[in-house]
C-alpha cells in the first residue's frame, strides 16, 4: 500500500479508543482495515497483528517496570495459546493453498463472528456489576490454559481476542488485582501476537508500510486516551463500542 497520511488518523482514532477503554486493538483495527480500507481479510489480520505487536511490547515494558505482571499466569496462558495460534496459522496456510477466494470470504465471516462474541462480552462487562472472583487461592491451571488455547485460535485466525475475549474470561479463574490481571494479559498478548504475526508474515499477509503508518497515529492516540480515561465514563464508552462492534460483525457476516 502506498503512503497515505490519512492512515495516521485511522491509527490515532483506534489508539485513542484503546487508551480510553482498555480494549484490544484487534477488535477495532481489523474491521476498520476490512470495511474501511477494503483490505482482503487475510491481509487485514496479518497487518493488524504486526501493528499490535509493537503496541503490546511497549505496554509489556511498562507493566514489567511497574511489577504488575504475574509471570506464572503468563506462562500458563502461553502453554495453551502459542500452540493453538500455530495451529490456526497452519490451518489458514492449508486453506489458502486450496481455495484462496473461499478463504477470504470465510475468514471475513469468522472475524464478524469473533466481533459479535467480543461485543457481547464487552456489553456484559459494561452493564454488569463487578465480575465474580474465585475463592481458590491458586490459579486453575487447566482452565487458564484452555482460555489461552481459545484465545490463541481466535487471534491466529482473526487477530481478535488477545485482550477482549481472554480478559473477559480470566476474571472467573484468576484471583488477582485488576491492574496485575491487565498487566499479565498485556505481556501474554505480546507473546501470542508475536507468534501469530510471525506466522502471517511467512504467509505474506503483512503490509509493513501500512502497519508503520498506523503506528504513527496510534502511539500518541494511546497516550492521550490513557490520560483521558480518568475523566471519561468508561461504561458508557464500552456500551457504545459494543454496539459498534456488533454492527461491524454483522456487516462482515452478511458480506457477499
PDB file of N, CA, C and O in Angstrom, residues 165-242:
ATOM      1  N   UNK A 165     -11.468 -11.025  24.610  1.00  0.00           N
ATOM      2  CA  UNK A 165     -12.022 -12.327  24.997  1.00  0.00           C
ATOM      3  C   UNK A 165     -11.265 -12.914  26.189  1.00  0.00           C
ATOM      4  O   UNK A 165     -11.869 -13.366  27.173  1.00  0.00           O
ATOM      5  N   UNK A 166      -9.940 -12.928  26.119  1.00  0.00           N
ATOM      6  CA  UNK A 166      -9.155 -13.538  27.197  1.00  0.00           C
ATOM      7  C   UNK A 166      -9.372 -12.808  28.514  1.00  0.00           C
ATOM      8  O   UNK A 166      -9.574 -13.434  29.564  1.00  0.00           O
ATOM      9  N   UNK A 167      -9.342 -11.485  28.494  1.00  0.00           N
ATOM     10  CA  UNK A 167      -9.541 -10.720  29.725  1.00  0.00           C
ATOM     11  C   UNK A 167     -10.913 -10.973  30.327  1.00  0.00           C
ATOM     12  O   UNK A 167     -11.068 -11.103  31.544  1.00  0.00           O
ATOM     13  N   UNK A 168     -11.932 -11.035  29.484  1.00  0.00           N
ATOM     14  CA  UNK A 168     -13.291 -11.243  29.985  1.00  0.00           C
ATOM     15  C   UNK A 168     -13.446 -12.596  30.661  1.00  0.00           C
ATOM     16  O   UNK A 168     -14.207 -12.737  31.630  1.00  0.00           O
ATOM     17  N   UNK A 169     -12.723 -13.612  30.175  1.00  0.00           N
ATOM     18  CA  UNK A 169     -12.832 -14.954  30.749  1.00  0.00           C
ATOM     19  C   UNK A 169     -11.921 -15.156  31.951  1.00  0.00           C
ATOM     20  O   UNK A 169     -12.258 -15.906  32.873  1.00  0.00           O
ATOM     21  N   UNK A 170     -10.775 -14.487  31.971  1.00  0.00           N
ATOM     22  CA  UNK A 170      -9.809 -14.699  33.054  1.00  0.00           C
ATOM     23  C   UNK A 170     -10.345 -14.282  34.413  1.00  0.00           C
ATOM     24  O   UNK A 170      -9.938 -14.838  35.435  1.00  0.00           O
ATOM     25  N   UNK A 171     -11.220 -13.288  34.447  1.00  0.00           N
ATOM     26  CA  UNK A 171     -11.697 -12.807  35.744  1.00  0.00           C
ATOM     27  C   UNK A 171     -12.420 -13.895  36.531  1.00  0.00           C
ATOM     28  O   UNK A 171     -12.546 -13.800  37.754  1.00  0.00           O
ATOM     29  N   UNK A 172     -12.866 -14.959  35.856  1.00  0.00           N
ATOM     30  CA  UNK A 172     -13.557 -16.043  36.557  1.00  0.00           C
ATOM     31  C   UNK A 172     -12.589 -17.035  37.188  1.00  0.00           C
ATOM     32  O   UNK A 172     -12.982 -17.811  38.065  1.00  0.00           O
ATOM     33  N   UNK A 173     -11.340 -17.038  36.750  1.00  0.00           N
ATOM     34  CA  UNK A 173     -10.416 -18.088  37.166  1.00  0.00           C
ATOM     35  C   UNK A 173      -9.191 -17.599  37.922  1.00  0.00           C
ATOM     36  O   UNK A 173      -8.459 -18.414  38.484  1.00  0.00           O
ATOM     37  N   UNK A 174      -8.939 -16.303  37.936  1.00  0.00           N
ATOM     38  CA  UNK A 174      -7.693 -15.789  38.496  1.00  0.00           C
ATOM     39  C   UNK A 174      -7.971 -14.747  39.569  1.00  0.00           C
ATOM     40  O   UNK A 174      -8.495 -13.671  39.285  1.00  0.00           O
ATOM     41  N   UNK A 175      -7.638 -15.037  40.848  1.00  0.00           N
ATOM     42  CA  UNK A 175      -7.870 -14.086  41.940  1.00  0.00           C
ATOM     43  C   UNK A 175      -6.730 -13.073  42.066  1.00  0.00           C
ATOM     44  O   UNK A 175      -5.946 -13.110  43.004  1.00  0.00           O
ATOM     45  N   UNK A 176      -6.636 -12.157  41.097  1.00  0.00           N
ATOM     46  CA  UNK A 176      -5.589 -11.144  41.106  1.00  0.00           C
ATOM     47  C   UNK A 176      -6.192  -9.752  41.128  1.00  0.00           C
ATOM     48  O   UNK A 176      -7.353  -9.550  40.741  1.00  0.00           O
ATOM     49  N   UNK A 177      -5.390  -8.790  41.563  1.00  0.00           N
ATOM     50  CA  UNK A 177      -5.799  -7.396  41.455  1.00  0.00           C
ATOM     51  C   UNK A 177      -6.001  -7.037  39.987  1.00  0.00           C
ATOM     52  O   UNK A 177      -5.280  -7.540  39.112  1.00  0.00           O
ATOM     53  N   UNK A 178      -6.982  -6.164  39.672  1.00  0.00           N
ATOM     54  CA  UNK A 178      -7.252  -5.824  38.266  1.00  0.00           C
ATOM     55  C   UNK A 178      -6.025  -5.344  37.509  1.00  0.00           C
ATOM     56  O   UNK A 178      -5.806  -5.729  36.357  1.00  0.00           O
ATOM     57  N   UNK A 179      -5.182  -4.513  38.129  1.00  0.00           N
ATOM     58  CA  UNK A 179      -4.026  -3.993  37.387  1.00  0.00           C
ATOM     59  C   UNK A 179      -3.021  -5.099  37.068  1.00  0.00           C
ATOM     60  O   UNK A 179      -2.387  -5.085  36.014  1.00  0.00           O
ATOM     61  N   UNK A 180      -2.880  -6.085  37.971  1.00  0.00           N
ATOM     62  CA  UNK A 180      -1.985  -7.204  37.703  1.00  0.00           C
ATOM     63  C   UNK A 180      -2.572  -8.114  36.634  1.00  0.00           C
ATOM     64  O   UNK A 180      -1.845  -8.662  35.788  1.00  0.00           O
ATOM     65  N   UNK A 181      -3.887  -8.263  36.644  1.00  0.00           N
ATOM     66  CA  UNK A 181      -4.555  -9.057  35.622  1.00  0.00           C
ATOM     67  C   UNK A 181      -4.358  -8.416  34.249  1.00  0.00           C
ATOM     68  O   UNK A 181      -4.041  -9.099  33.268  1.00  0.00           O
ATOM     69  N   UNK A 182      -4.520  -7.095  34.185  1.00  0.00           N
ATOM     70  CA  UNK A 182      -4.328  -6.378  32.925  1.00  0.00           C
ATOM     71  C   UNK A 182      -2.876  -6.491  32.460  1.00  0.00           C
ATOM     72  O   UNK A 182      -2.591  -6.787  31.293  1.00  0.00           O
ATOM     73  N   UNK A 183      -1.927  -6.248  33.384  1.00  0.00           N
ATOM     74  CA  UNK A 183      -0.515  -6.327  33.011  1.00  0.00           C
ATOM     75  C   UNK A 183      -0.117  -7.703  32.526  1.00  0.00           C
ATOM     76  O   UNK A 183       0.625  -7.844  31.539  1.00  0.00           O
ATOM     77  N   UNK A 184      -0.610  -8.741  33.188  1.00  0.00           N
ATOM     78  CA  UNK A 184      -0.294 -10.115  32.773  1.00  0.00           C
ATOM     79  C   UNK A 184      -0.886 -10.408  31.397  1.00  0.00           C
ATOM     80  O   UNK A 184      -0.246 -11.064  30.566  1.00  0.00           O
ATOM     81  N   UNK A 185      -2.096  -9.923  31.160  1.00  0.00           N
ATOM     82  CA  UNK A 185      -2.724 -10.134  29.857  1.00  0.00           C
ATOM     83  C   UNK A 185      -1.944  -9.431  28.752  1.00  0.00           C
ATOM     84  O   UNK A 185      -1.789  -9.968  27.656  1.00  0.00           O
ATOM     85  N   UNK A 186      -1.440  -8.229  29.022  1.00  0.00           N
ATOM     86  CA  UNK A 186      -0.680  -7.484  28.011  1.00  0.00           C
ATOM     87  C   UNK A 186       0.618  -8.221  27.668  1.00  0.00           C
ATOM     88  O   UNK A 186       0.980  -8.365  26.489  1.00  0.00           O
ATOM     89  N   UNK A 187       1.337  -8.712  28.685  1.00  0.00           N
ATOM     90  CA  UNK A 187       2.586  -9.431  28.439  1.00  0.00           C
ATOM     91  C   UNK A 187       2.316 -10.730  27.679  1.00  0.00           C
ATOM     92  O   UNK A 187       3.018 -11.078  26.725  1.00  0.00           O
ATOM     93  N   UNK A 188       1.270 -11.447  28.085  1.00  0.00           N
ATOM     94  CA  UNK A 188       0.918 -12.664  27.362  1.00  0.00           C
ATOM     95  C   UNK A 188       0.529 -12.344  25.925  1.00  0.00           C
ATOM     96  O   UNK A 188       0.909 -13.061  24.983  1.00  0.00           O
ATOM     97  N   UNK A 189      -0.226 -11.259  25.739  1.00  0.00           N
ATOM     98  CA  UNK A 189      -0.655 -10.885  24.391  1.00  0.00           C
ATOM     99  C   UNK A 189       0.536 -10.566  23.498  1.00  0.00           C
ATOM    100  O   UNK A 189       0.514 -10.865  22.300  1.00  0.00           O
ATOM    101  N   UNK A 190       1.589  -9.979  24.059  1.00  0.00           N
ATOM    102  CA  UNK A 190       2.788  -9.690  23.268  1.00  0.00           C
ATOM    103  C   UNK A 190       3.402 -10.989  22.737  1.00  0.00           C
ATOM    104  O   UNK A 190       3.834 -11.064  21.571  1.00  0.00           O
ATOM    105  N   UNK A 191       3.431 -12.023  23.570  1.00  0.00           N
ATOM    106  CA  UNK A 191       3.963 -13.318  23.144  1.00  0.00           C
ATOM    107  C   UNK A 191       3.071 -13.934  22.075  1.00  0.00           C
ATOM    108  O   UNK A 191       3.533 -14.367  21.007  1.00  0.00           O
ATOM    109  N   UNK A 192       1.769 -13.967  22.361  1.00  0.00           N
ATOM    110  CA  UNK A 192       0.813 -14.580  21.448  1.00  0.00           C
ATOM    111  C   UNK A 192       0.783 -13.855  20.102  1.00  0.00           C
ATOM    112  O   UNK A 192       0.855 -14.484  19.036  1.00  0.00           O
ATOM    113  N   UNK A 193       0.671 -12.538  20.143  1.00  0.00           N
ATOM    114  CA  UNK A 193       0.605 -11.751  18.910  1.00  0.00           C
ATOM    115  C   UNK A 193       1.905 -11.875  18.119  1.00  0.00           C
ATOM    116  O   UNK A 193       1.898 -11.942  16.888  1.00  0.00           O
ATOM    117  N   UNK A 194       3.038 -11.930  18.832  1.00  0.00           N
ATOM    118  CA  UNK A 194       4.312 -12.087  18.142  1.00  0.00           C
ATOM    119  C   UNK A 194       4.389 -13.380  17.361  1.00  0.00           C
ATOM    120  O   UNK A 194       4.840 -13.400  16.200  1.00  0.00           O
ATOM    121  N   UNK A 195       3.960 -14.477  17.975  1.00  0.00           N
ATOM    122  CA  UNK A 195       3.977 -15.781  17.291  1.00  0.00           C
ATOM    123  C   UNK A 195       3.032 -15.766  16.092  1.00  0.00           C
ATOM    124  O   UNK A 195       3.390 -16.199  14.987  1.00  0.00           O
ATOM    125  N   UNK A 196       1.810 -15.262  16.301  1.00  0.00           N
ATOM    126  CA  UNK A 196       0.831 -15.233  15.212  1.00  0.00           C
ATOM    127  C   UNK A 196       1.279 -14.300  14.090  1.00  0.00           C
ATOM    128  O   UNK A 196       1.113 -14.614  12.899  1.00  0.00           O
ATOM    129  N   UNK A 197       1.864 -13.146  14.443  1.00  0.00           N
ATOM    130  CA  UNK A 197       2.329 -12.199  13.424  1.00  0.00           C
ATOM    131  C   UNK A 197       3.455 -12.817  12.591  1.00  0.00           C
ATOM    132  O   UNK A 197       3.504 -12.623  11.363  1.00  0.00           O
ATOM    133  N   UNK A 198       4.354 -13.561  13.234  1.00  0.00           N
ATOM    134  CA  UNK A 198       5.439 -14.215  12.500  1.00  0.00           C
ATOM    135  C   UNK A 198       4.883 -15.226  11.500  1.00  0.00           C
ATOM    136  O   UNK A 198       5.347 -15.311  10.349  1.00  0.00           O
ATOM    137  N   UNK A 199       3.879 -15.975  11.930  1.00  0.00           N
ATOM    138  CA  UNK A 199       3.265 -16.940  11.021  1.00  0.00           C
ATOM    139  C   UNK A 199       2.612 -16.265   9.835  1.00  0.00           C
ATOM    140  O   UNK A 199       2.764 -16.704   8.685  1.00  0.00           O
ATOM    141  N   UNK A 200       1.889 -15.185  10.084  1.00  0.00           N
ATOM    142  CA  UNK A 200       1.235 -14.471   8.983  1.00  0.00           C
ATOM    143  C   UNK A 200       2.246 -13.792   8.071  1.00  0.00           C
ATOM    144  O   UNK A 200       2.028 -13.681   6.856  1.00  0.00           O
ATOM    145  N   UNK A 201       3.366 -13.328   8.629  1.00  0.00           N
ATOM    146  CA  UNK A 201       4.419 -12.743   7.802  1.00  0.00           C
ATOM    147  C   UNK A 201       4.988 -13.778   6.840  1.00  0.00           C
ATOM    148  O   UNK A 201       5.260 -13.478   5.667  1.00  0.00           O
ATOM    149  N   UNK A 202       5.157 -15.013   7.316  1.00  0.00           N
ATOM    150  CA  UNK A 202       5.655 -16.089   6.453  1.00  0.00           C
ATOM    151  C   UNK A 202       4.676 -16.398   5.326  1.00  0.00           C
ATOM    152  O   UNK A 202       5.080 -16.819   4.237  1.00  0.00           O
ATOM    153  N   UNK A 203       3.378 -16.173   5.584  1.00  0.00           N
ATOM    154  CA  UNK A 203       2.364 -16.402   4.558  1.00  0.00           C
ATOM    155  C   UNK A 203       2.209 -15.204   3.623  1.00  0.00           C
ATOM    156  O   UNK A 203       1.437 -15.263   2.662  1.00  0.00           O
ATOM    157  N   UNK A 204       2.930 -14.104   3.901  1.00  0.00           N
ATOM    158  CA  UNK A 204       2.831 -12.911   3.062  1.00  0.00           C
ATOM    159  C   UNK A 204       1.602 -12.085   3.337  1.00  0.00           C
ATOM    160  O   UNK A 204       1.121 -11.347   2.451  1.00  0.00           O
ATOM    161  N   UNK A 205       1.070 -12.153   4.553  1.00  0.00           N
ATOM    162  CA  UNK A 205      -0.167 -11.456   4.892  1.00  0.00           C
ATOM    163  C   UNK A 205       0.044 -10.114   5.590  1.00  0.00           C
ATOM    164  O   UNK A 205      -0.923  -9.521   6.077  1.00  0.00           O
ATOM    165  N   UNK A 206       1.288  -9.640   5.672  1.00  0.00           N
ATOM    166  CA  UNK A 206       1.576  -8.418   6.429  1.00  0.00           C
ATOM    167  C   UNK A 206       1.991  -7.301   5.480  1.00  0.00           C
ATOM    168  O   UNK A 206       2.919  -7.474   4.678  1.00  0.00           O
ATOM    169  N   UNK A 207       1.299  -6.158   5.559  1.00  0.00           N
ATOM    170  CA  UNK A 207       1.689  -4.947   4.840  1.00  0.00           C
ATOM    171  C   UNK A 207       2.481  -4.088   5.818  1.00  0.00           C
ATOM    172  O   UNK A 207       1.909  -3.389   6.657  1.00  0.00           O
ATOM    173  N   UNK A 208       3.806  -4.159   5.727  1.00  0.00           N
ATOM    174  CA  UNK A 208       4.675  -3.492   6.700  1.00  0.00           C
ATOM    175  C   UNK A 208       4.515  -1.986   6.640  1.00  0.00           C
ATOM    176  O   UNK A 208       4.476  -1.302   7.672  1.00  0.00           O
ATOM    177  N   UNK A 209       4.402  -1.421   5.444  1.00  0.00           N
ATOM    178  CA  UNK A 209       4.264   0.031   5.292  1.00  0.00           C
ATOM    179  C   UNK A 209       2.973   0.514   5.938  1.00  0.00           C
ATOM    180  O   UNK A 209       2.945   1.527   6.657  1.00  0.00           O
ATOM    181  N   UNK A 210       1.890  -0.201   5.716  1.00  0.00           N
ATOM    182  CA  UNK A 210       0.609   0.169   6.313  1.00  0.00           C
ATOM    183  C   UNK A 210       0.675   0.098   7.835  1.00  0.00           C
ATOM    184  O   UNK A 210       0.214   1.016   8.524  1.00  0.00           O
ATOM    185  N   UNK A 211       1.257  -0.971   8.357  1.00  0.00           N
ATOM    186  CA  UNK A 211       1.363  -1.115   9.808  1.00  0.00           C
ATOM    187  C   UNK A 211       2.168   0.035  10.410  1.00  0.00           C
ATOM    188  O   UNK A 211       1.812   0.582  11.457  1.00  0.00           O
ATOM    189  N   UNK A 212       3.251   0.424   9.749  1.00  0.00           N
ATOM    190  CA  UNK A 212       4.090   1.513  10.255  1.00  0.00           C
ATOM    191  C   UNK A 212       3.336   2.832  10.256  1.00  0.00           C
ATOM    192  O   UNK A 212       3.425   3.624  11.210  1.00  0.00           O
ATOM    193  N   UNK A 213       2.571   3.095   9.203  1.00  0.00           N
ATOM    194  CA  UNK A 213       1.815   4.349   9.125  1.00  0.00           C
ATOM    195  C   UNK A 213       0.710   4.405  10.180  1.00  0.00           C
ATOM    196  O   UNK A 213       0.427   5.456  10.739  1.00  0.00           O
ATOM    197  N   UNK A 214       0.090   3.276  10.468  1.00  0.00           N
ATOM    198  CA  UNK A 214      -0.915   3.227  11.518  1.00  0.00           C
ATOM    199  C   UNK A 214      -0.301   3.499  12.886  1.00  0.00           C
ATOM    200  O   UNK A 214      -0.888   4.190  13.725  1.00  0.00           O
ATOM    201  N   UNK A 215       0.898   2.979  13.105  1.00  0.00           N
ATOM    202  CA  UNK A 215       1.581   3.184  14.388  1.00  0.00           C
ATOM    203  C   UNK A 215       1.915   4.646  14.634  1.00  0.00           C
ATOM    204  O   UNK A 215       1.922   5.096  15.783  1.00  0.00           O
ATOM    205  N   UNK A 216       2.178   5.402  13.573  1.00  0.00           N
ATOM    206  CA  UNK A 216       2.486   6.830  13.728  1.00  0.00           C
ATOM    207  C   UNK A 216       1.348   7.555  14.445  1.00  0.00           C
ATOM    208  O   UNK A 216       1.580   8.429  15.283  1.00  0.00           O
ATOM    209  N   UNK A 217       0.116   7.175  14.142  1.00  0.00           N
ATOM    210  CA  UNK A 217      -1.021   7.809  14.809  1.00  0.00           C
ATOM    211  C   UNK A 217      -1.433   7.123  16.091  1.00  0.00           C
ATOM    212  O   UNK A 217      -1.882   7.780  17.037  1.00  0.00           O
ATOM    213  N   UNK A 218      -1.277   5.807  16.154  1.00  0.00           N
ATOM    214  CA  UNK A 218      -1.817   5.075  17.294  1.00  0.00           C
ATOM    215  C   UNK A 218      -1.040   5.310  18.577  1.00  0.00           C
ATOM    216  O   UNK A 218      -1.621   5.318  19.672  1.00  0.00           O
ATOM    217  N   UNK A 219       0.273   5.509  18.473  1.00  0.00           N
ATOM    218  CA  UNK A 219       1.074   5.695  19.689  1.00  0.00           C
ATOM    219  C   UNK A 219       0.646   6.952  20.447  1.00  0.00           C
ATOM    220  O   UNK A 219       0.344   6.885  21.645  1.00  0.00           O
ATOM    221  N   UNK A 220       0.578   8.138  19.794  1.00  0.00           N
ATOM    222  CA  UNK A 220       0.055   9.301  20.546  1.00  0.00           C
ATOM    223  C   UNK A 220      -1.407   9.118  20.942  1.00  0.00           C
ATOM    224  O   UNK A 220      -1.833   9.615  21.991  1.00  0.00           O
ATOM    225  N   UNK A 221      -2.179   8.404  20.129  1.00  0.00           N
ATOM    226  CA  UNK A 221      -3.578   8.175  20.477  1.00  0.00           C
ATOM    227  C   UNK A 221      -3.727   7.388  21.767  1.00  0.00           C
ATOM    228  O   UNK A 221      -4.555   7.725  22.620  1.00  0.00           O
ATOM    229  N   UNK A 222      -2.913   6.339  21.931  1.00  0.00           N
ATOM    230  CA  UNK A 222      -2.952   5.543  23.156  1.00  0.00           C
ATOM    231  C   UNK A 222      -2.564   6.387  24.370  1.00  0.00           C
ATOM    232  O   UNK A 222      -3.195   6.310  25.429  1.00  0.00           O
ATOM    233  N   UNK A 223      -1.530   7.209  24.217  1.00  0.00           N
ATOM    234  CA  UNK A 223      -1.079   8.044  25.327  1.00  0.00           C
ATOM    235  C   UNK A 223      -2.147   9.049  25.743  1.00  0.00           C
ATOM    236  O   UNK A 223      -2.414   9.243  26.939  1.00  0.00           O
ATOM    237  N   UNK A 224      -2.790   9.688  24.763  1.00  0.00           N
ATOM    238  CA  UNK A 224      -3.843  10.664  25.071  1.00  0.00           C
ATOM    239  C   UNK A 224      -5.052   9.963  25.683  1.00  0.00           C
ATOM    240  O   UNK A 224      -5.630  10.422  26.676  1.00  0.00           O
ATOM    241  N   UNK A 225      -5.451   8.828  25.095  1.00  0.00           N
ATOM    242  CA  UNK A 225      -6.599   8.095  25.623  1.00  0.00           C
ATOM    243  C   UNK A 225      -6.380   7.625  27.041  1.00  0.00           C
ATOM    244  O   UNK A 225      -7.290   7.653  27.873  1.00  0.00           O
ATOM    245  N   UNK A 226      -5.150   7.204  27.350  1.00  0.00           N
ATOM    246  CA  UNK A 226      -4.847   6.753  28.706  1.00  0.00           C
ATOM    247  C   UNK A 226      -4.983   7.895  29.713  1.00  0.00           C
ATOM    248  O   UNK A 226      -5.416   7.686  30.848  1.00  0.00           O
ATOM    249  N   UNK A 227      -4.620   9.102  29.301  1.00  0.00           N
ATOM    250  CA  UNK A 227      -4.764  10.257  30.201  1.00  0.00           C
ATOM    251  C   UNK A 227      -6.226  10.651  30.374  1.00  0.00           C
ATOM    252  O   UNK A 227      -6.642  11.086  31.447  1.00  0.00           O
ATOM    253  N   UNK A 228      -7.019  10.516  29.311  1.00  0.00           N
ATOM    254  CA  UNK A 228      -8.422  10.920  29.366  1.00  0.00           C
ATOM    255  C   UNK A 228      -9.301   9.920  30.107  1.00  0.00           C
ATOM    256  O   UNK A 228     -10.432  10.254  30.465  1.00  0.00           O
ATOM    257  N   UNK A 229      -8.790   8.705  30.311  1.00  0.00           N
ATOM    258  CA  UNK A 229      -9.636   7.660  30.889  1.00  0.00           C
ATOM    259  C   UNK A 229     -10.143   8.007  32.280  1.00  0.00           C
ATOM    260  O   UNK A 229     -11.211   7.552  32.701  1.00  0.00           O
ATOM    261  N   UNK A 230      -9.398   8.818  33.016  1.00  0.00           N
ATOM    262  CA  UNK A 230      -9.833   9.208  34.359  1.00  0.00           C
ATOM    263  C   UNK A 230     -11.017  10.153  34.323  1.00  0.00           C
ATOM    264  O   UNK A 230     -11.747  10.293  35.306  1.00  0.00           O
ATOM    265  N   UNK A 231     -11.221  10.850  33.198  1.00  0.00           N
ATOM    266  CA  UNK A 231     -12.290  11.845  33.097  1.00  0.00           C
ATOM    267  C   UNK A 231     -13.461  11.375  32.239  1.00  0.00           C
ATOM    268  O   UNK A 231     -14.404  12.107  32.025  1.00  0.00           O
ATOM    269  N   UNK A 232     -13.377  10.160  31.717  1.00  0.00           N
ATOM    270  CA  UNK A 232     -14.377   9.678  30.775  1.00  0.00           C
ATOM    271  C   UNK A 232     -15.199   8.556  31.380  1.00  0.00           C
ATOM    272  O   UNK A 232     -14.645   7.662  32.012  1.00  0.00           O
ATOM    273  N   UNK A 233     -16.549   8.595  31.225  1.00  0.00           N
ATOM    274  CA  UNK A 233     -17.381   7.491  31.719  1.00  0.00           C
ATOM    275  C   UNK A 233     -17.123   6.209  30.936  1.00  0.00           C
ATOM    276  O   UNK A 233     -17.584   6.035  29.815  1.00  0.00           O
ATOM    277  N   UNK A 234     -16.347   5.295  31.553  1.00  0.00           N
ATOM    278  CA  UNK A 234     -15.855   4.119  30.841  1.00  0.00           C
ATOM    279  C   UNK A 234     -16.981   3.181  30.421  1.00  0.00           C
ATOM    280  O   UNK A 234     -16.962   2.636  29.320  1.00  0.00           O
ATOM    281  N   UNK A 235     -17.961   2.995  31.280  1.00  0.00           N
ATOM    282  CA  UNK A 235     -19.040   2.070  30.930  1.00  0.00           C
ATOM    283  C   UNK A 235     -19.845   2.573  29.732  1.00  0.00           C
ATOM    284  O   UNK A 235     -20.289   1.784  28.895  1.00  0.00           O
ATOM    285  N   UNK A 236     -20.041   3.879  29.642  1.00  0.00           N
ATOM    286  CA  UNK A 236     -20.760   4.446  28.501  1.00  0.00           C
ATOM    287  C   UNK A 236     -19.995   4.166  27.204  1.00  0.00           C
ATOM    288  O   UNK A 236     -20.574   3.774  26.189  1.00  0.00           O
ATOM    289  N   UNK A 237     -18.672   4.368  27.250  1.00  0.00           N
ATOM    290  CA  UNK A 237     -17.847   4.099  26.075  1.00  0.00           C
ATOM    291  C   UNK A 237     -17.880   2.622  25.697  1.00  0.00           C
ATOM    292  O   UNK A 237     -17.981   2.261  24.525  1.00  0.00           O
ATOM    293  N   UNK A 238     -17.781   1.747  26.699  1.00  0.00           N
ATOM    294  CA  UNK A 238     -17.794   0.316  26.426  1.00  0.00           C
ATOM    295  C   UNK A 238     -19.111  -0.120  25.804  1.00  0.00           C
ATOM    296  O   UNK A 238     -19.132  -0.923  24.872  1.00  0.00           O
ATOM    297  N   UNK A 239     -20.220   0.421  26.302  1.00  0.00           N
ATOM    298  CA  UNK A 239     -21.527   0.078  25.740  1.00  0.00           C
ATOM    299  C   UNK A 239     -21.637   0.566  24.297  1.00  0.00           C
ATOM    300  O   UNK A 239     -22.144  -0.141  23.411  1.00  0.00           O
ATOM    301  N   UNK A 240     -21.161   1.783  24.027  1.00  0.00           N
ATOM    302  CA  UNK A 240     -21.188   2.307  22.669  1.00  0.00           C
ATOM    303  C   UNK A 240     -20.315   1.504  21.721  1.00  0.00           C
ATOM    304  O   UNK A 240     -20.704   1.214  20.581  1.00  0.00           O
ATOM    305  N   UNK A 241     -19.137   1.112  22.189  1.00  0.00           N
ATOM    306  CA  UNK A 241     -18.245   0.302  21.360  1.00  0.00           C
ATOM    307  C   UNK A 241     -18.820  -1.091  21.113  1.00  0.00           C
ATOM    308  O   UNK A 241     -18.647  -1.660  20.040  1.00  0.00           O
ATOM    309  N   UNK A 242     -19.514  -1.638  22.116  1.00  0.00           N
ATOM    310  CA  UNK A 242     -20.142  -2.949  21.932  1.00  0.00           C
ATOM    311  C   UNK A 242     -21.155  -2.887  20.794  1.00  0.00           C
ATOM    312  O   UNK A 242     -21.214  -3.788  19.944  1.00  0.00           O
TER     313      UNK A 242
END
